[in-house]
Tab-separated table of C-alpha atoms and ligand atoms in Angstrom:
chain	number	residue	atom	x	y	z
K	116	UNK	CA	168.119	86.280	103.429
K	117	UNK	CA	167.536	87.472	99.824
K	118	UNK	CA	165.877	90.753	99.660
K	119	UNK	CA	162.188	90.980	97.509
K	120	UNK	CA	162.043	93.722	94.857
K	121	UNK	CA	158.654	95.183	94.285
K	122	UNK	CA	159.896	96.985	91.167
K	123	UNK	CA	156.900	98.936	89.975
K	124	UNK	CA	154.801	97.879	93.992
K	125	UNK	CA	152.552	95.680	92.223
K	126	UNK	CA	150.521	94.503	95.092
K	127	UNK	CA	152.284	96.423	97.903
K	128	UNK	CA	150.301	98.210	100.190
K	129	UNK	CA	152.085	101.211	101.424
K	130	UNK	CA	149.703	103.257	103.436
K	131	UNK	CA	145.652	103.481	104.093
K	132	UNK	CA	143.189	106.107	102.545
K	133	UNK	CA	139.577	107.012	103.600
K	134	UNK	CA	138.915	108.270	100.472
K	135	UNK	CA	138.394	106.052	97.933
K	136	UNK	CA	138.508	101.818	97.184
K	137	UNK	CA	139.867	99.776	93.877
K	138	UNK	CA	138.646	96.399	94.207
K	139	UNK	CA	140.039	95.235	91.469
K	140	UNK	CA	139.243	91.762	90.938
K	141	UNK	CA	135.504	92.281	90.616
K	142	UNK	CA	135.603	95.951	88.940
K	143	UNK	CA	134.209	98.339	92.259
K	144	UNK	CA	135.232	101.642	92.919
K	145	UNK	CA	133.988	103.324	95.489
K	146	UNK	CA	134.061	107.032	97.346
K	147	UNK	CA	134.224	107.329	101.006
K	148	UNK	CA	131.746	104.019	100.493
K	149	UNK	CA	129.361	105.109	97.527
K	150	UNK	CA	129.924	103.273	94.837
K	151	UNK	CA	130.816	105.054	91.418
K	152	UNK	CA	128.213	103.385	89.930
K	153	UNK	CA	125.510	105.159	92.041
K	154	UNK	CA	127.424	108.540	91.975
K	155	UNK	CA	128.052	108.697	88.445
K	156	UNK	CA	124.120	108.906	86.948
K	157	UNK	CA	123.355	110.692	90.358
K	158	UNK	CA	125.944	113.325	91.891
K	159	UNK	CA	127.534	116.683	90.529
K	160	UNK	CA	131.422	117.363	90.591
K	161	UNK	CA	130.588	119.790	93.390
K	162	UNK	CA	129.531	116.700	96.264
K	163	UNK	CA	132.133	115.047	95.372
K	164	UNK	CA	134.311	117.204	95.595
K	165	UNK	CA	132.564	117.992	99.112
K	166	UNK	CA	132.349	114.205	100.198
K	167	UNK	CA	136.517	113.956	99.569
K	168	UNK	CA	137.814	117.236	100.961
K	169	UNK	CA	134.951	117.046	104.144
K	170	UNK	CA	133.682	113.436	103.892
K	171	UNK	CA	130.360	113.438	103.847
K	172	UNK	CA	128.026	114.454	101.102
K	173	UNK	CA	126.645	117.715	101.697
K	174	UNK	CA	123.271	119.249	102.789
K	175	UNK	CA	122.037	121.789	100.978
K	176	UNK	CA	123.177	124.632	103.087
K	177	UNK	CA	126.733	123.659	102.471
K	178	UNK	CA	126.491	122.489	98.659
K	179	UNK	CA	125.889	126.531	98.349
K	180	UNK	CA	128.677	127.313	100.099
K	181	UNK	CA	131.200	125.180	98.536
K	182	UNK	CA	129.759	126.630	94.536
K	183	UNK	CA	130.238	129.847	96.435
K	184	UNK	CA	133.747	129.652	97.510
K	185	UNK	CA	134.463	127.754	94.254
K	186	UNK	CA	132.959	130.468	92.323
K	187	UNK	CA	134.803	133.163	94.277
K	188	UNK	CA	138.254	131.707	93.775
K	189	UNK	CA	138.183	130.903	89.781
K	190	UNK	CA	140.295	134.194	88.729
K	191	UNK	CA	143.739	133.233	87.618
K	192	UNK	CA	146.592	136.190	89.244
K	193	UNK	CA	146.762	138.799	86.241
K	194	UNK	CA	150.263	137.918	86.257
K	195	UNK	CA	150.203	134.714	85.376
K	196	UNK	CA	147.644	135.181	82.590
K	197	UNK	CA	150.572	137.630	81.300
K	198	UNK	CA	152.963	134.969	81.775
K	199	UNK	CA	150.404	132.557	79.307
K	200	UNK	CA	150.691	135.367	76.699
K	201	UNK	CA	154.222	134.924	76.610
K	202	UNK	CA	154.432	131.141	76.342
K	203	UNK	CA	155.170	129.726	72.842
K	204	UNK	CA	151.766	128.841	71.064
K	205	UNK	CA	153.474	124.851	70.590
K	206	UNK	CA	153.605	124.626	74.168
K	207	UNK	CA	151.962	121.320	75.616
K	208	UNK	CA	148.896	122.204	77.594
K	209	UNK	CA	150.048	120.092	80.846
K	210	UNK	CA	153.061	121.351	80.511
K	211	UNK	CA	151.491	124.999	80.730
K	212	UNK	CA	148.920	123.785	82.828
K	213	UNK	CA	151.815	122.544	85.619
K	214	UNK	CA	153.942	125.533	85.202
K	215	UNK	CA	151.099	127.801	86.342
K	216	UNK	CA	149.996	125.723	89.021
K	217	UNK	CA	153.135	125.884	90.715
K	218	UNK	CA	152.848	129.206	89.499
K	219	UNK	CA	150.068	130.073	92.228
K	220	UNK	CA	151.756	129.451	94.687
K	221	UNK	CA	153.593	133.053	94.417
K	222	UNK	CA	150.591	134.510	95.161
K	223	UNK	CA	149.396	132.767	97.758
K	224	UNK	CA	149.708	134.433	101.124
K	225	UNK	CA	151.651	132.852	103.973
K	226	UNK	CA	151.767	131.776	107.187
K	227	UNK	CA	153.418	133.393	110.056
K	228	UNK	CA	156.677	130.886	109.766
K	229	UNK	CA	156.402	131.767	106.064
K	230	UNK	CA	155.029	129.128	104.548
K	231	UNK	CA	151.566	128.749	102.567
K	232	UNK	CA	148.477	127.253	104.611
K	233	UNK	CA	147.201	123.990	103.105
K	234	UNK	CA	144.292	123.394	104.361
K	235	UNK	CA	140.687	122.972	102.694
K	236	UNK	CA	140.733	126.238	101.575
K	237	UNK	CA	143.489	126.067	99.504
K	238	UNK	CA	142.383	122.661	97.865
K	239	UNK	CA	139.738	124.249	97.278
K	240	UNK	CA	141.069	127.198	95.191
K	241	UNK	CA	143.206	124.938	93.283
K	242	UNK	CA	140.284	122.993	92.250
K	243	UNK	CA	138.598	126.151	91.148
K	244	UNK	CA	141.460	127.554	89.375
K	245	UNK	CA	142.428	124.307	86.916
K	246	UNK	CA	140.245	124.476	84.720
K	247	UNK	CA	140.444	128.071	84.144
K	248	UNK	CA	144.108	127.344	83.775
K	249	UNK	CA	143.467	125.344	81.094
K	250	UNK	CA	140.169	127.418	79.635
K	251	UNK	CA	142.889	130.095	79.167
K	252	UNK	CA	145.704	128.242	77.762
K	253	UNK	CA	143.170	126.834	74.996
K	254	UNK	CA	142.394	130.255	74.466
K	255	UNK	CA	145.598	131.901	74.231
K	256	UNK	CA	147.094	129.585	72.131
K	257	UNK	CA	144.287	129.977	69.501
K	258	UNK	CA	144.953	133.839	69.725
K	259	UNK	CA	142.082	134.843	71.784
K	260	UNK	CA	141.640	136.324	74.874
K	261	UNK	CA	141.112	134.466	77.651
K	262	UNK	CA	137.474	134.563	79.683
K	263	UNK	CA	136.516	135.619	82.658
K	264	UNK	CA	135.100	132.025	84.712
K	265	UNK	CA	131.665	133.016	85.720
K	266	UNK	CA	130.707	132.536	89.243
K	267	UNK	CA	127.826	131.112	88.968
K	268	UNK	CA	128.302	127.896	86.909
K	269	UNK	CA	129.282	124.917	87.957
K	270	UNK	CA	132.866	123.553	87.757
K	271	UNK	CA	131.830	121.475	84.302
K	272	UNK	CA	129.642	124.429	82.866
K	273	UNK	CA	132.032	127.160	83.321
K	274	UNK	CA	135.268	125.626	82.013
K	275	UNK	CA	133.011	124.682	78.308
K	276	UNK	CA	131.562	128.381	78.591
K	277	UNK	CA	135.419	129.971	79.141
K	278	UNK	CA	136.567	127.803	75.859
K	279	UNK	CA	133.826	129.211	73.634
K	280	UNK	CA	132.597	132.093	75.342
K	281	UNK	CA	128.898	130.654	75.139
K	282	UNK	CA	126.873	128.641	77.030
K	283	UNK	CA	127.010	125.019	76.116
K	284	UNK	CA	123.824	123.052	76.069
K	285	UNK	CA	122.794	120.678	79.224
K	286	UNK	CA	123.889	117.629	77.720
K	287	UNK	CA	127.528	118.644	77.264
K	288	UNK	CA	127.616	120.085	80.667
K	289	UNK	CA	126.329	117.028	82.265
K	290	UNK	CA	128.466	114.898	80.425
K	291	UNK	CA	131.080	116.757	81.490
K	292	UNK	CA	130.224	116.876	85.266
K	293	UNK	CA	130.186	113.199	85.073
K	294	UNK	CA	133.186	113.014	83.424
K	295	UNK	CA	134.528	114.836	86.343
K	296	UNK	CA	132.694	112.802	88.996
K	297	UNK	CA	134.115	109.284	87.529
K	298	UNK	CA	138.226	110.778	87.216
K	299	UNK	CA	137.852	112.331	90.996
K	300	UNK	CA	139.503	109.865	92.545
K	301	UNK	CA	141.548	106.513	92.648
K	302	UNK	CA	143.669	105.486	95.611
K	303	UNK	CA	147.231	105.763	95.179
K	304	UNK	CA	147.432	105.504	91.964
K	305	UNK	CA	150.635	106.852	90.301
K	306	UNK	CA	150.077	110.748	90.514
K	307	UNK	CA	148.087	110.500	93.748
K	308	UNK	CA	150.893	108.428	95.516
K	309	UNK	CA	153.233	111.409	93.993
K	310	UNK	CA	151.472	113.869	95.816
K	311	UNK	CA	151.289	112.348	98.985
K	312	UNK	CA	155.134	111.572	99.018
K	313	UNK	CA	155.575	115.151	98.503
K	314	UNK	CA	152.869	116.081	101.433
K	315	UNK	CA	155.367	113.779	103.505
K	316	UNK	CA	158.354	115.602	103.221
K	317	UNK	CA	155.865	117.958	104.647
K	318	UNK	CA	155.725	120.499	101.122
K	319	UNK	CA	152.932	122.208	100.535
K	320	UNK	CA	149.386	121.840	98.488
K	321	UNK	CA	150.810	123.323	95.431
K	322	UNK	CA	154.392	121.342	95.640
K	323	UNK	CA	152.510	118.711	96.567
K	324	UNK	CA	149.700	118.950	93.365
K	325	UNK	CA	152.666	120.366	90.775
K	326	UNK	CA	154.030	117.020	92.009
K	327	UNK	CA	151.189	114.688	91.113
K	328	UNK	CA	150.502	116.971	87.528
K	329	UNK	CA	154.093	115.736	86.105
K	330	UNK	CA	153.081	112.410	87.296
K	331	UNK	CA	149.933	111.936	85.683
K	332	UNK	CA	151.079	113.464	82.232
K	333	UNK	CA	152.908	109.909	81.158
K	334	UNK	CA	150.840	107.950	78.605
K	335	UNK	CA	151.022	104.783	80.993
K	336	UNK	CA	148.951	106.840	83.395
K	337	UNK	CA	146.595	110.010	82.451
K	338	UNK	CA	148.336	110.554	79.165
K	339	UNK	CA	147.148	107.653	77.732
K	340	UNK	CA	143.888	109.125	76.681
K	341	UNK	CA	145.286	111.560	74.367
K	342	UNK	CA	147.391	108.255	73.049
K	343	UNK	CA	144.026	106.804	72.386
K	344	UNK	CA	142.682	109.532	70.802
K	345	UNK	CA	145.674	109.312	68.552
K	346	UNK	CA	145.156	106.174	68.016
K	347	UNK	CA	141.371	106.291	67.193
K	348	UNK	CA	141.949	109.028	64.524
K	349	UNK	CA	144.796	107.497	62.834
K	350	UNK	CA	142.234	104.353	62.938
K	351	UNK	CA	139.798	106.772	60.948
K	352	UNK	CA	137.116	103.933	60.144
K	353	UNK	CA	135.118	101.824	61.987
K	354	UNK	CA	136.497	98.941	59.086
K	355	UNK	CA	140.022	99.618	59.762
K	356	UNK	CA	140.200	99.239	63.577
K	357	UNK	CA	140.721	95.311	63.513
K	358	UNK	CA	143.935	96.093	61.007
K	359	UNK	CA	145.172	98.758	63.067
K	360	UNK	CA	145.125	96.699	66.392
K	361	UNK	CA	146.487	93.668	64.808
K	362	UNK	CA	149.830	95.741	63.335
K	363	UNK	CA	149.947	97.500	66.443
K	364	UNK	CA	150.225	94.060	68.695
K	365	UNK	CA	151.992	92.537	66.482
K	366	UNK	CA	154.663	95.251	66.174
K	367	UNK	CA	155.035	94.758	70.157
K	368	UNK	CA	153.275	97.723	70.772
K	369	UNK	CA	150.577	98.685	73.723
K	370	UNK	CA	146.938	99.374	72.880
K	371	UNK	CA	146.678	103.087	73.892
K	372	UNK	CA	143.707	103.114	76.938
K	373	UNK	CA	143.391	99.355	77.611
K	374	UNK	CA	145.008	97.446	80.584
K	375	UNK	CA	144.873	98.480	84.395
K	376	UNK	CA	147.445	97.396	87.164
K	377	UNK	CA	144.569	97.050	89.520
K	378	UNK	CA	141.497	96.001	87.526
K	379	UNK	CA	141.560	92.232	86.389
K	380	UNK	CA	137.692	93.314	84.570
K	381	UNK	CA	136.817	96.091	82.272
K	382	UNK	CA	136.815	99.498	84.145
K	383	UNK	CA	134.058	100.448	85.972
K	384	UNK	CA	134.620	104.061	84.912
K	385	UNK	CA	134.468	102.834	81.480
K	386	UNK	CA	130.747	101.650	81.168
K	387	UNK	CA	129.769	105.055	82.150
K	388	UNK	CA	132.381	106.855	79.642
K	389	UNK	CA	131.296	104.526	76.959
K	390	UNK	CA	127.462	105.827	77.250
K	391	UNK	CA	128.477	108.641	77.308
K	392	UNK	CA	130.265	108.605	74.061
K	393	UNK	CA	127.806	106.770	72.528
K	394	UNK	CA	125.305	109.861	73.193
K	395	UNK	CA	127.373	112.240	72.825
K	396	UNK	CA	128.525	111.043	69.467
K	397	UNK	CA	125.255	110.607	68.476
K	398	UNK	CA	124.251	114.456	69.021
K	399	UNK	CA	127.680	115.599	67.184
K	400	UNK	CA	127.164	113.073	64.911
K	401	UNK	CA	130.808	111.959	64.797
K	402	UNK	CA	131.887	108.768	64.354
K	403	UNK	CA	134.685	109.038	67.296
K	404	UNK	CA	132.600	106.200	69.501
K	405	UNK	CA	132.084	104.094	66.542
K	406	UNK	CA	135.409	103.807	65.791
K	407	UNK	CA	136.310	103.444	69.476
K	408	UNK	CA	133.476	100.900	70.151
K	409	UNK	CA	134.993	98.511	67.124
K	410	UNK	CA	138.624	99.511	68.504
K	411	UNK	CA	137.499	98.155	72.353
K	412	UNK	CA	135.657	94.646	70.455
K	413	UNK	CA	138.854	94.175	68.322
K	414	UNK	CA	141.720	94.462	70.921
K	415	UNK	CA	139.428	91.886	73.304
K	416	UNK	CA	139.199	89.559	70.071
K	417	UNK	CA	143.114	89.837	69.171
K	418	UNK	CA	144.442	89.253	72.880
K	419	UNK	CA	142.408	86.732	73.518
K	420	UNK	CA	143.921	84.611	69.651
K	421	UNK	CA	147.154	85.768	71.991
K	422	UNK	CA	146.674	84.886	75.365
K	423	UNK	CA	143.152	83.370	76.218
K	424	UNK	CA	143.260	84.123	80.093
K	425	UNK	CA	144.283	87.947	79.562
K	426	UNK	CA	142.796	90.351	81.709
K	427	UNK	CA	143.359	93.951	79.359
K	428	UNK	CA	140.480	95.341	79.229
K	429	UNK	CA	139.017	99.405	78.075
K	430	UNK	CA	140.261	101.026	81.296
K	431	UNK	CA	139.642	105.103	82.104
K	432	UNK	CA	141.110	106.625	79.926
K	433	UNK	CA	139.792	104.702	76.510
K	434	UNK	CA	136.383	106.454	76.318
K	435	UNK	CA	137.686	109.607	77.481
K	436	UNK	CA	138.976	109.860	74.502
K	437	UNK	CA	135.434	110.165	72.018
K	438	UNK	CA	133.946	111.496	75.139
K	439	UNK	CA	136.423	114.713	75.176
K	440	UNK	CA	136.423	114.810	71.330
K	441	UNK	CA	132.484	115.420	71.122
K	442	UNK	CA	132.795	118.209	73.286
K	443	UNK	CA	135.330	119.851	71.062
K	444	UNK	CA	138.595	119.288	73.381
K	445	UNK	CA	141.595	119.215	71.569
K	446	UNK	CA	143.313	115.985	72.512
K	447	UNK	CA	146.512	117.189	73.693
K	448	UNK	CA	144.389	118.869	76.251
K	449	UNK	CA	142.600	115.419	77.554
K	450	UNK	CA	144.982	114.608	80.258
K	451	UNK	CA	144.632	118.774	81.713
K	452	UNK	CA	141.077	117.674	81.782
K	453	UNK	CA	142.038	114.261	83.962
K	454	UNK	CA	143.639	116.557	85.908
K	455	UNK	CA	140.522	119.320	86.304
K	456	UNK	CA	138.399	116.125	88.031
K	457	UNK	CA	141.582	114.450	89.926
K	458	UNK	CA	142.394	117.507	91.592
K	459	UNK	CA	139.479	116.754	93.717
K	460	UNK	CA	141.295	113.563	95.108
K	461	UNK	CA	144.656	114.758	94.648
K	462	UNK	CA	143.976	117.618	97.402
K	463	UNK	CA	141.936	115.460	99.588
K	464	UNK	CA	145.296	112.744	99.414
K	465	UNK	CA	147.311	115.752	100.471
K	466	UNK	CA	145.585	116.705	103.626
K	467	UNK	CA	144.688	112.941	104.811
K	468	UNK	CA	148.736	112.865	104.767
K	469	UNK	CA	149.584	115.898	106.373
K	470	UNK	CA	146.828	114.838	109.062
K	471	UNK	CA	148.558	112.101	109.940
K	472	UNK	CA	151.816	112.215	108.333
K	473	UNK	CA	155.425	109.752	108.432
K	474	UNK	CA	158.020	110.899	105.470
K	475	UNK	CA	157.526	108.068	102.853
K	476	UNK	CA	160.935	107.288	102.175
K	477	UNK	CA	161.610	103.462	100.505
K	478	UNK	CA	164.909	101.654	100.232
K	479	UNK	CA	166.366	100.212	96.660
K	480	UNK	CA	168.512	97.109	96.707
K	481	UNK	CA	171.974	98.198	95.253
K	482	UNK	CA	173.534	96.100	92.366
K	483	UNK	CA	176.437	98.983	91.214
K	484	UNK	CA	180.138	98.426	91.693
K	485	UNK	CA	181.315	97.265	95.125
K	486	UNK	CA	182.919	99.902	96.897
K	487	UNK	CA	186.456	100.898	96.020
K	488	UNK	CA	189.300	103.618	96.710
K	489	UNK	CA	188.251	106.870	94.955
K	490	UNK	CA	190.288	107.447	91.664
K	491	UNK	CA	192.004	110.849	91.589
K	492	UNK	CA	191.716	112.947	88.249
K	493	UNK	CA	195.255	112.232	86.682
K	494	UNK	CA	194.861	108.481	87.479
K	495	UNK	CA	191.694	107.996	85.523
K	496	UNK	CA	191.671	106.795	81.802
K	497	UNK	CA	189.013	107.809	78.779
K	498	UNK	CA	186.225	105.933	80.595
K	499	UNK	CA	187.484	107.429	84.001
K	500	UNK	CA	188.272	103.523	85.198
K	501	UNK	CA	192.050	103.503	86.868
K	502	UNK	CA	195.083	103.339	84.736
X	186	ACO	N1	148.050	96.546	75.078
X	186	ACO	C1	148.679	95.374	74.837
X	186	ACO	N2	149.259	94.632	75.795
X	186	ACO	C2	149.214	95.100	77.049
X	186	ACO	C3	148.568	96.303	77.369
X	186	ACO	C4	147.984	97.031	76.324
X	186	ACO	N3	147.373	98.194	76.549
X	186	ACO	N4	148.666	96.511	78.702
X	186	ACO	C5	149.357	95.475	79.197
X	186	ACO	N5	149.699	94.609	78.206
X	186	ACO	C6	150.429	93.356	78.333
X	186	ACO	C7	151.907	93.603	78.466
X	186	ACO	O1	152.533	93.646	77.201
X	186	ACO	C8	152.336	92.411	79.280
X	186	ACO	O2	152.383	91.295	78.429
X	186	ACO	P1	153.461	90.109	78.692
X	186	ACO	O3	153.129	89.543	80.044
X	186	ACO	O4	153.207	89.173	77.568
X	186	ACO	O5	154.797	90.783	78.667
X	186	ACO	C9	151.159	92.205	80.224
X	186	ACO	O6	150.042	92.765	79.575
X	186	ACO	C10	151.333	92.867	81.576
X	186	ACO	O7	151.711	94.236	81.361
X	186	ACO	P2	152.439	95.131	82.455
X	186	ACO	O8	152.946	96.368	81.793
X	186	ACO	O9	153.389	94.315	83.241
X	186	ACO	O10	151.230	95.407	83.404
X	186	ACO	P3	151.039	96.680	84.301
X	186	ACO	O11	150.204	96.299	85.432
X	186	ACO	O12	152.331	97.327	84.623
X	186	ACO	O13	150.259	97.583	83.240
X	186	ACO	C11	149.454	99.555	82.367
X	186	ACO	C12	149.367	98.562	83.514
X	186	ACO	C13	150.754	100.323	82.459
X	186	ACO	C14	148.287	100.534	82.524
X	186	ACO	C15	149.360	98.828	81.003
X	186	ACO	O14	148.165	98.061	80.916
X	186	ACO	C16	149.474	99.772	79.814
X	186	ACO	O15	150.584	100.118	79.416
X	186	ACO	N6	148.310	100.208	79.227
X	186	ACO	C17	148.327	101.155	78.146
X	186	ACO	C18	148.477	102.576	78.700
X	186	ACO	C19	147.242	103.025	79.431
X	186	ACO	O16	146.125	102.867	78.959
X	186	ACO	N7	147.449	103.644	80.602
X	186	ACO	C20	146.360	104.231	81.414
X	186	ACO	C21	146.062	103.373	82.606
X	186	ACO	S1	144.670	103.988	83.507
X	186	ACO	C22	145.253	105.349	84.261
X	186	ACO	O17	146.378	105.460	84.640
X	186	ACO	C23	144.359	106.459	84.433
């Protein structure tokens, strides 16, 4: 019997999640069974976060204790904000932003066989930490000091007020939050299914989430949006975007932000990303969603003259990309951001599969050489073949 190949496990289903549902085909995605499309206009970073890590939305009573413990545990170890300082200024923000995550795990305390707890309690300080991670990093590699998170600000809030040192207004806040709220979580998507092969070899919460951070950073996953923003400012002009996605198809190359593995229809994430952009743009007057908005109608028009029954379509990370511009993020730092709202689904991954946990371990179909007498040194020519 032949084996089957899932190169890439298009369509393979490899485990089972409470967490969150793709349906791809007609464009859902849903959180513990809320739709995004309810939560997004409706719920703060902080219940979802709640609903993931506890599963269920939360009263009242415990909404003020989750802000409380997030608030508590947003101070980065002195040492590591020392360690920042010393960093080249070039340095990529994920790369920083993965390097000190793993980072925190040096000074987190251990267990009595000597290994760190993961439990909800460190998901939840990782989630607090990111985006002061990142906050500081922006900082420190503009020469400034970094800031001291405030306590009493939500997640959204307090990483725009440690990147300026002021209070942002309402609407970037918001638009923030929601930012966060729509990126929280998506199955196993490439980053997420990382983490929880790292959970199964039974590593910790911060192996586990340094894991899913060099994951995500490749522009076919959560690096695409900083490829899109790329794009959109080489575009420049709303006029020019037809041009620019024509030579870019017809070189053989990818439109930065569009296509999904899972959704056959435009993102659901991306209706909500685009109003946002659209307002936010507005208020900054910028042209970023302009340019994006004629870049989204032009790639539809081309692929379709290409291939009339295509399914690419704006996914996640194409709006992010005005959306993050208007509120002043550089974009090498858009896929940190991803990471500041996926964190909430990466930890809640992590301890659904160290709840009930079997070591995810695949098998590859060999095609190398067929097996053969080793070759000692002296017998070996240039290409270390036999003599
Ligand atoms: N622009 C142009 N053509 C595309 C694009 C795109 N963005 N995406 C897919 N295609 C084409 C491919 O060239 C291929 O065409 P062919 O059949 O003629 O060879 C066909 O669509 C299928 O592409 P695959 O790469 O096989 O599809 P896959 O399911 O692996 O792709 C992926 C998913 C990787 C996201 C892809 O759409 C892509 O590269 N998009 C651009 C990068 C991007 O935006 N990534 C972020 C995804 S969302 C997230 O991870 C948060």
């Amino acid at each position: 019997m032949s084996t089957v190949v899932d190169r890439g496990l298009e369509g393979v289903v490899v485990g089972t999640t409470h967490l969150s549902n793709v349906e791809g085909a007609i464009g859902r995605l849903t959180y513990r069974g809320y739709d995004i499309d309810d939560l997004a206009p409706s719920a703060t970073f902080e219940e979802i976060v709640h609903l993931l890590l506890y599963g269920h939305l939360p009263n009242r009573a415990e909404l003020e204790t989750l802000k409380r413990e997030l608030g508590a545990q947003r101070s980065l170890p002195e040492p590591l904000l020392s360690a920042m300082q010393n960093v080249p200024k070039t340095a990529w923000p994920m790369d920083v932003l993965r390097t000190i995550v793993s980072g925190l795990a040096l000074f987190s305390p251990v267990d009595a066989r000597g290994e760190h707890v993961s439990d909800v309690h460190t998901a939840i300080e990782l989630i607090a930490k990111m985006p002061t991670i990142v906050a500081a990093w922006d900082r420190v590699r503009r020469g400034l000091d970094p800031i001291e998170p405030r306590a009493d600000l939500s997640q959204a809030a307090n990483f725009l007020y440690m990147r300026s040192g002021k209070m942002s207004n309402g609407v970037e806040a918001d638009a923030l939050d929601t930012y966060f709220v729509l990126l929280a979580d998506h199955s196993y998507n490439a980053s997420t299914f990382s983490a929880r092969v790292t959970a199964s070899t039974r590593a910790d919460l911060y192996a586990s989430i340094t894991a899913a951070l060099a994951t995500l950073q490749g522009d076919l996953h959560g690096g695409a949006a900083t490829a899109a923003f790329r794009a959109i400012s080489e575009v420049g002009s709303p006029e020019n975007a037809e041009a620019y996605v024509r030579d870019t198809l017809s070189r053989g190359q990818r439109i930065m932000g569009m296509g999904h593995r899972e959704y056959k229809v435009r993102d659901p994430r991306a209706r909500h990303l685009e109003a946002m952009a659209k307002k936010l743009s507005e208020q900054a007057s910028s042209r970023w969603y302009e340019i994006a908005h004629r870049m989204e109608e032009a790639s539809r028009k081309v692929l379709q003259e290409k291939k009339p029954d295509n399914t690419i379509y704006a996914n996640v990370d194409f709006y992010t990309a005005p959306v993050l511009a208007d509120l002043g993020v550089p974009g090498d730092e858009f896929t940190c951001l991803f990471a500041c709202g996926r964190i909430a689904g990466w930890t809640g991954h992590v301890l659904e599969q160290l709840a009930d946990n079997r070591l995810i371990r695949p098998q590859a179909s060999y095609d190398g050489p067929a097996p053969g007498p080793y070759v000692p040194l002296e017998k070996r020519d240039a290409n270390g073949a036999r003599n």
